[in-house]
Short mmCIF file of C-alpha atoms in Angstrom, two decimals:
data_model
loop_
_atom_site.label_atom_id
_atom_site.label_comp_id
_atom_site.label_asym_id
_atom_site.label_seq_id
_atom_site.Cartn_x
_atom_site.Cartn_y
_atom_site.Cartn_z
CA MET A 1092 40.39 -33.32 103.17
CA ILE A 1093 42.53 -30.97 101.07
CA LEU A 1094 43.21 -31.25 97.37
CA THR A 1095 46.64 -32.81 97.79
CA ASP A 1096 45.23 -35.60 99.96
CA ILE A 1097 42.56 -36.31 97.36
CA LEU A 1098 45.12 -36.46 94.55
CA ARG A 1099 47.36 -38.78 96.58
CA ALA A 1100 44.45 -41.07 97.37
CA LEU A 1101 43.46 -41.20 93.69
CA HIS A 1102 47.09 -41.92 92.78
CA ARG A 1103 47.17 -44.83 95.24
CA ARG A 1104 43.89 -46.21 93.84
CA TRP A 1105 44.75 -45.53 90.22
CA TYR A 1106 43.27 -48.84 89.08
CA ILE A 1107 39.82 -47.80 90.32
CA VAL A 1108 40.13 -44.45 88.55
CA LEU A 1109 41.23 -46.19 85.37
CA ILE A 1110 38.25 -48.55 85.38
CA GLY A 1111 35.87 -45.66 86.06
CA ALA A 1112 37.38 -43.58 83.25
CA MET A 1113 36.94 -46.46 80.81
CA LEU A 1114 33.31 -46.91 81.85
CA ALA A 1115 32.69 -43.17 81.55
CA GLY A 1116 34.20 -43.11 78.08
CA GLY A 1117 32.10 -46.04 76.95
CA ALA A 1118 28.91 -44.51 78.34
CA THR A 1119 29.69 -41.16 76.71
CA TYR A 1120 30.28 -42.75 73.31
CA ALA A 1121 27.14 -44.86 73.55
CA ALA A 1122 25.03 -41.85 74.50
CA TRP A 1123 26.48 -39.76 71.68
CA ILE A 1124 25.70 -42.30 68.96
CA THR A 1125 22.31 -43.23 70.45
CA ILE A 1126 20.83 -39.77 70.93
CA PRO A 1127 20.34 -37.97 67.61
CA PRO A 1128 20.74 -34.20 67.26
CA GLY A 1129 17.71 -31.94 67.07
CA TYR A 1130 16.58 -30.11 63.94
CA GLU A 1131 14.89 -26.82 64.71
CA ARG A 1132 12.68 -24.63 62.53
CA LEU A 1133 11.17 -21.26 63.45
CA ALA A 1134 8.29 -19.28 62.00
CA SER A 1135 6.32 -16.14 62.84
CA VAL A 1136 2.89 -15.11 61.54
CA LEU A 1137 1.34 -11.66 61.82
CA LEU A 1138 -2.34 -10.94 62.49
CA LEU A 1139 -3.91 -8.40 60.11
CA PRO A 1140 -7.28 -6.69 60.62
CA GLY A 1141 -10.11 -7.11 58.11
CA GLN A 1142 -10.78 -4.44 55.52
CA GLY A 1143 -14.15 -3.70 57.10
CA THR A 1144 -12.57 -2.66 60.39
CA LEU A 1145 -10.18 -0.11 58.91
CA PRO A 1146 -10.91 3.61 59.35
CA ASP A 1147 -12.58 5.41 56.46
CA GLY A 1148 -10.19 6.27 53.73
CA THR A 1149 -7.52 3.82 55.00
CA THR A 1150 -6.51 0.82 52.94
CA ASN A 1151 -3.25 -0.07 54.69
CA PRO A 1152 -3.94 -2.73 57.36
CA TYR A 1153 -0.47 -2.31 58.92
CA LEU A 1154 -1.56 1.07 60.28
CA SER A 1155 -4.25 -0.54 62.45
CA LEU A 1156 -2.33 -3.29 64.27
CA GLY A 1157 -2.73 -1.80 67.72
CA GLY A 1158 -6.11 -3.38 68.46
CA LEU A 1159 -5.04 -6.97 67.72
CA THR A 1160 -2.99 -7.65 70.87
CA THR A 1161 -5.90 -9.30 72.68
CA ALA A 1162 -6.82 -11.31 69.60
CA THR A 1163 -3.23 -12.59 69.45
CA ASP A 1164 -3.37 -13.85 73.04
CA VAL A 1165 -6.66 -15.61 72.37
CA LEU A 1166 -5.29 -17.30 69.26
CA VAL A 1167 -2.14 -18.47 71.11
CA GLY A 1168 -4.17 -19.94 73.96
CA ALA A 1169 -6.50 -21.81 71.61
CA SER A 1170 -3.73 -23.14 69.33
CA ALA A 1171 -1.23 -24.24 71.99
CA ARG A 1172 -3.52 -26.70 73.77
CA GLU A 1173 -2.11 -30.21 74.01
CA VAL A 1174 -5.37 -31.73 72.83
CA ALA A 1175 -5.24 -29.60 69.69
CA LEU A 1176 -1.65 -30.70 68.93
CA ASP A 1177 -2.17 -34.43 69.49
CA ASP A 1178 -2.99 -35.06 65.83
CA ILE A 1179 0.22 -33.39 64.66
CA MET A 1180 2.38 -35.30 67.15
CA THR A 1181 0.73 -38.53 66.08
CA ALA A 1182 1.38 -37.80 62.43
CA VAL A 1183 5.02 -36.85 63.07
CA PRO A 1184 6.29 -38.70 66.16
CA GLY A 1185 9.29 -37.54 68.16
CA ILE A 1186 8.75 -33.81 67.73
CA SER A 1187 8.28 -30.90 70.11
CA ILE A 1188 6.12 -27.86 69.34
CA MET A 1189 6.04 -24.45 71.03
CA ILE A 1190 3.48 -21.76 70.16
CA GLY A 1191 3.52 -18.33 71.82
CA ARG A 1192 3.64 -14.59 71.41
CA ASP A 1193 6.53 -13.30 69.31
CA VAL A 1194 8.43 -11.28 71.91
CA SER A 1195 10.95 -10.05 69.34
CA THR A 1196 8.45 -7.49 68.07
CA SER A 1197 5.63 -5.36 69.47
CA ALA A 1198 3.35 -6.31 66.59
CA PRO A 1199 0.55 -8.86 67.10
CA ALA A 1200 2.53 -11.89 65.91
CA VAL A 1201 2.53 -15.59 66.83
CA SER A 1202 5.84 -17.47 66.99
CA VAL A 1203 6.19 -21.18 66.23
CA GLN A 1204 9.12 -23.47 67.13
CA VAL A 1205 9.39 -27.05 65.95
CA VAL A 1206 12.17 -29.50 66.90
CA ALA A 1207 12.35 -32.93 65.24
CA SER A 1208 14.86 -35.75 64.85
CA SER A 1209 15.35 -35.03 61.15
CA ASP A 1210 15.11 -32.10 58.77
CA ALA A 1211 12.25 -33.67 56.83
CA ASP A 1212 10.18 -34.23 59.96
CA ALA A 1213 10.81 -30.64 61.06
CA ALA A 1214 9.61 -29.27 57.71
CA ARG A 1215 6.51 -31.44 57.72
CA ALA A 1216 5.65 -30.58 61.32
CA MET A 1217 6.02 -26.84 60.62
CA ASP A 1218 3.57 -27.01 57.72
CA LEU A 1219 1.04 -28.86 59.86
CA VAL A 1220 1.37 -26.36 62.74
CA LEU A 1221 0.83 -23.35 60.45
CA VAL A 1222 -2.27 -24.98 58.98
CA HIS A 1223 -3.47 -25.74 62.51
CA ILE A 1224 -3.12 -22.08 63.59
CA THR A 1225 -4.97 -20.86 60.49
CA ASP A 1226 -7.83 -23.32 61.05
CA THR A 1227 -8.04 -22.37 64.73
CA LEU A 1228 -8.39 -18.65 63.89
CA ALA A 1229 -11.05 -19.41 61.28
CA ASP A 1230 -13.01 -21.57 63.72
CA LEU A 1231 -12.97 -18.85 66.40
CA GLN A 1232 -14.33 -16.23 64.04
CA ALA A 1233 -16.88 -18.56 62.46
CA ARG A 1234 -18.18 -19.49 65.89
CA GLU A 1235 -18.90 -15.79 66.56
CA ALA A 1236 -20.41 -15.28 63.03
CA VAL A 1237 -17.93 -12.55 62.15
CA PRO A 1238 -18.55 -11.11 58.66
CA SER A 1239 -15.97 -11.96 56.05
CA SER A 1240 -14.95 -8.34 55.58
CA GLU A 1241 -14.13 -7.98 59.28
CA ARG A 1242 -12.32 -11.25 59.83
CA ILE A 1243 -8.68 -11.26 60.93
CA SER A 1244 -6.20 -12.85 58.58
CA LEU A 1245 -2.70 -14.25 59.00
CA GLN A 1246 0.39 -13.06 57.17
CA PRO A 1247 3.67 -15.03 57.49
CA LEU A 1248 6.57 -12.84 58.56
CA TYR A 1249 9.24 -15.53 58.11
CA ILE A 1250 9.44 -19.31 57.87
CA ASP A 1251 12.76 -21.18 58.03
CA ALA A 1252 13.51 -22.97 54.78
CA GLU A 1253 16.24 -25.09 56.41
CA SER A 1254 16.54 -26.57 59.84
CA THR A 1255 19.16 -25.58 62.38
CA VAL A 1256 21.01 -28.49 63.97
CA GLN A 1257 20.80 -28.41 67.77
CA GLN A 1258 23.34 -30.28 69.89
CA LYS A 1259 22.31 -28.83 73.24
CA THR A 1260 20.17 -31.73 74.44
CA ARG A 1261 22.67 -34.24 73.12
CA VAL A 1262 25.62 -32.60 74.87
CA ILE A 1263 23.75 -32.30 78.16
CA ILE A 1264 22.85 -36.00 78.22
CA VAL A 1265 26.36 -37.08 77.22
CA ALA A 1266 27.98 -34.83 79.84
CA ALA A 1267 25.59 -36.07 82.52
CA ALA A 1268 26.38 -39.72 81.72
CA GLY A 1269 30.16 -39.32 81.67
CA GLY A 1270 30.36 -36.87 84.56
CA GLY A 1271 28.10 -38.96 86.76
CA ILE A 1272 30.22 -42.08 86.31
CA LEU A 1273 33.44 -40.16 86.98
CA ALA A 1274 32.01 -38.60 90.14
CA VAL A 1275 30.92 -41.99 91.45
CA THR A 1276 34.36 -43.40 90.61
CA ILE A 1277 36.19 -40.68 92.54
CA VAL A 1278 33.98 -41.07 95.60
CA LEU A 1279 34.38 -44.86 95.51
CA ALA A 1280 38.17 -44.59 95.21
CA LEU A 1281 38.36 -42.22 98.20
CA ILE A 1282 36.16 -44.49 100.32
CA ILE A 1283 38.19 -47.61 99.51
CA ASP A 1284 41.48 -45.77 100.15
CA GLY A 1285 40.23 -44.59 103.53
CA LEU A 1286 39.11 -48.08 104.57
CA VAL A 1287 42.39 -49.69 103.50
CA ARG A 1288 44.54 -47.12 105.29
CA ARG A 1289 42.43 -47.36 108.44
CA THR A 1290 42.81 -51.16 108.46
CA LYS A 1291 46.59 -50.91 108.08
CA THR A 1292 46.77 -48.38 110.91
CA ARG A 1293 44.82 -50.66 113.24
CA ARG A 1294 47.07 -53.62 112.44
CA ALA A 1295 50.20 -51.58 113.05
CA TRP A 1296 48.80 -50.38 116.38
CA ARG A 1297 47.95 -53.90 117.55
CA HIS A 1298 51.21 -55.52 116.35
CA PRO A 1299 54.07 -52.95 116.57
CA VAL A 1300 57.39 -53.99 115.05
CA GLY A 1301 60.80 -52.39 115.68
CA ASP A 1302 59.94 -50.72 119.02
CA GLU A 1303 62.58 -50.89 121.76
CA GLU A 1304 59.90 -51.62 124.34
CA ALA A 1305 58.26 -54.41 122.31
CA VAL A 1306 57.04 -57.43 124.19
CA VAL A 1307 59.31 -60.48 124.07
CA THR A 1308 57.83 -63.17 121.88
CA ASP A 1309 57.36 -66.75 122.94
CA ALA A 1310 60.51 -67.85 121.12
CA VAL A 1311 62.70 -65.33 122.96
CA ALA A 1312 61.02 -65.95 126.32
CA ALA A 1313 61.56 -69.70 126.01
CA SER A 1314 65.30 -69.26 125.41
CA ILE A 1315 65.82 -67.24 128.63
CA GLU A 1316 66.83 -69.37 131.64
CA PRO A 1317 64.68 -68.78 134.73
CA GLY A 1318 66.38 -67.01 137.58
CA PRO A 1319 65.74 -64.60 140.40
CA VAL A 1320 64.76 -61.15 139.31
CA ARG A 1321 65.62 -58.12 141.35
CA ALA A 1322 64.57 -54.55 140.95
CA GLU A 1323 67.51 -52.32 140.14
CA SER A 1324 67.79 -49.06 141.99
CA ASP A 1325 67.86 -45.76 140.20
CA THR A 1326 71.42 -45.22 141.43
CA ASP A 1327 74.47 -47.49 141.56
CA ASP A 1328 75.96 -45.87 144.69
CA PRO A 1329 76.10 -48.57 147.40
CA ASP A 1330 76.00 -45.96 150.21
CA MET A 1331 72.66 -44.68 148.93
CA ALA A 1332 71.08 -48.15 149.01
CA GLU A 1333 68.34 -48.52 151.57
CA PRO A 1334 68.85 -51.34 154.08
CA GLU A 1335 66.31 -54.08 154.20
CA GLU A 1336 63.82 -53.85 157.07
CA ASP A 1337 63.98 -57.52 158.10
CA ALA A 1338 67.80 -57.73 158.13
CA PRO A 1339 69.30 -57.69 161.66
CA HIS A 1340 71.59 -54.79 162.62
CA PRO A 1341 75.19 -55.90 163.12
CA GLU A 1342 76.41 -55.53 166.69
CA PRO A 1343 79.49 -53.36 167.36
CA ASP A 1344 82.82 -55.17 167.81
CA GLU A 1345 85.16 -54.69 170.68
CA PRO A 1346 87.67 -51.85 170.65
CA GLY A 1347 90.75 -52.56 168.66
CA SER A 1348 89.13 -55.21 166.56
CA GLU A 1349 88.91 -54.86 162.83
CA PRO A 1350 85.53 -54.23 161.34
CA ALA A 1351 83.78 -57.31 160.32
CA GLU A 1352 82.98 -57.74 156.72
CA THR A 1353 79.61 -58.79 155.69
CA GLU A 1354 79.64 -61.63 153.26
CA HIS A 1355 77.31 -61.51 150.36
CA GLU A 1356 76.32 -64.54 148.49
CA PRO A 1357 76.96 -64.22 144.81
CA ARG A 1358 73.77 -63.68 142.89
CA PRO A 1359 73.19 -65.86 139.93
CA GLU A 1360 73.46 -64.32 136.56
CA HIS A 1361 70.16 -63.39 135.00
CA ALA A 1362 69.41 -63.06 131.37
CA THR A 1363 68.28 -59.81 129.85
CA ALA A 1364 67.14 -59.25 126.34
CA SER A 1365 68.65 -56.32 124.50
CA PRO A 1366 66.24 -53.93 122.72
CA ALA A 1367 67.74 -54.86 119.37
CA ALA A 1368 67.17 -58.56 120.08
CA VAL A 1369 63.57 -58.16 121.19
CA VAL A 1370 62.13 -58.44 117.72
CA GLU A 1371 59.58 -60.87 116.45
CA GLY A 1372 61.26 -64.02 115.20
CA SER A 1373 64.65 -63.29 116.91
CA SER A 1374 66.03 -65.54 119.64
CA SER A 1375 69.39 -63.84 120.39
CA VAL A 1376 69.76 -62.92 124.07
CA THR A 1377 72.63 -61.10 125.79
CA ARG A 1378 73.55 -62.03 129.36
CA ARG A 1379 74.67 -59.37 131.79
CA PRO A 1380 76.44 -60.22 135.09
CA PRO A 1381 74.70 -58.93 138.19
CA LYS A 1382 76.05 -55.91 139.98
CA ARG A 1383 77.82 -56.57 143.30
CA ARG A 1384 77.44 -54.29 146.26
CA ALA A 1385 80.42 -53.17 148.34
CA PRO A 1386 80.64 -54.62 151.89
CA LEU A 1387 78.89 -52.58 154.50
CA LYS A 1388 80.99 -51.35 157.46
CA ALA A 1389 79.83 -52.50 160.87
CA ARG A 1390 78.31 -49.90 163.09
CA ARG A 1391 80.30 -48.96 166.19
#
């Protein structure tokens, strides 16, 4: 089915398209006001080595960040467990938390992403997550009895002071609701249009109207007087007519006598229905007089 056929079918079933568009608009509006936007906050914390692990004569910890890559992966794996984040999600419901390596830099940094339904919930959840990461790092080092001078510390690189409004999830849900209803409406309109047109085609095939070879209805057939019916030859030339097999051959007359003429009984008029009159509900019939054959000459 090409595009023009689809557009014509939708134009014929415009009432179905109109109802579907109204339902899609209502569903889109309801989804937009029901689903709140998301408030996102980002943060990144850097791992710093302890003063006891720095080379002799070095007091700048930023020069010794190369050996903390493995420690960063361990801290991310321990902090991002769902069991460890259950307490935060219980305290601030309706939030999502993501903890991972900060891929924006090659330094040993941990990135944190918090999305909540309000700015206040996002700020509170971010504070709880940062405290959770700090406690997790302290527990790991205390479990291994690491001296205080050699313990790794955390240094915040940046923490969002305000949330960023996210409409992505909201737009996706709204578009899915409206687009889904419109798609179902279009398919339903095409199916109904196909069924209706197929039914009309079948009815027109079973009951043709206006055809010259249409069958005479009962009303027209009842108005025609019964009479003998003869098959008309393809030609009207009497000399080309074939003689009947059962008819006796006329005997030759004596010389000098005039040829005998063969008498033909007049055939009764028979009624024929004109193509224009053979229409449902019409009873007009035209009568045509039968054709008469010329007398046959007697054989000599």
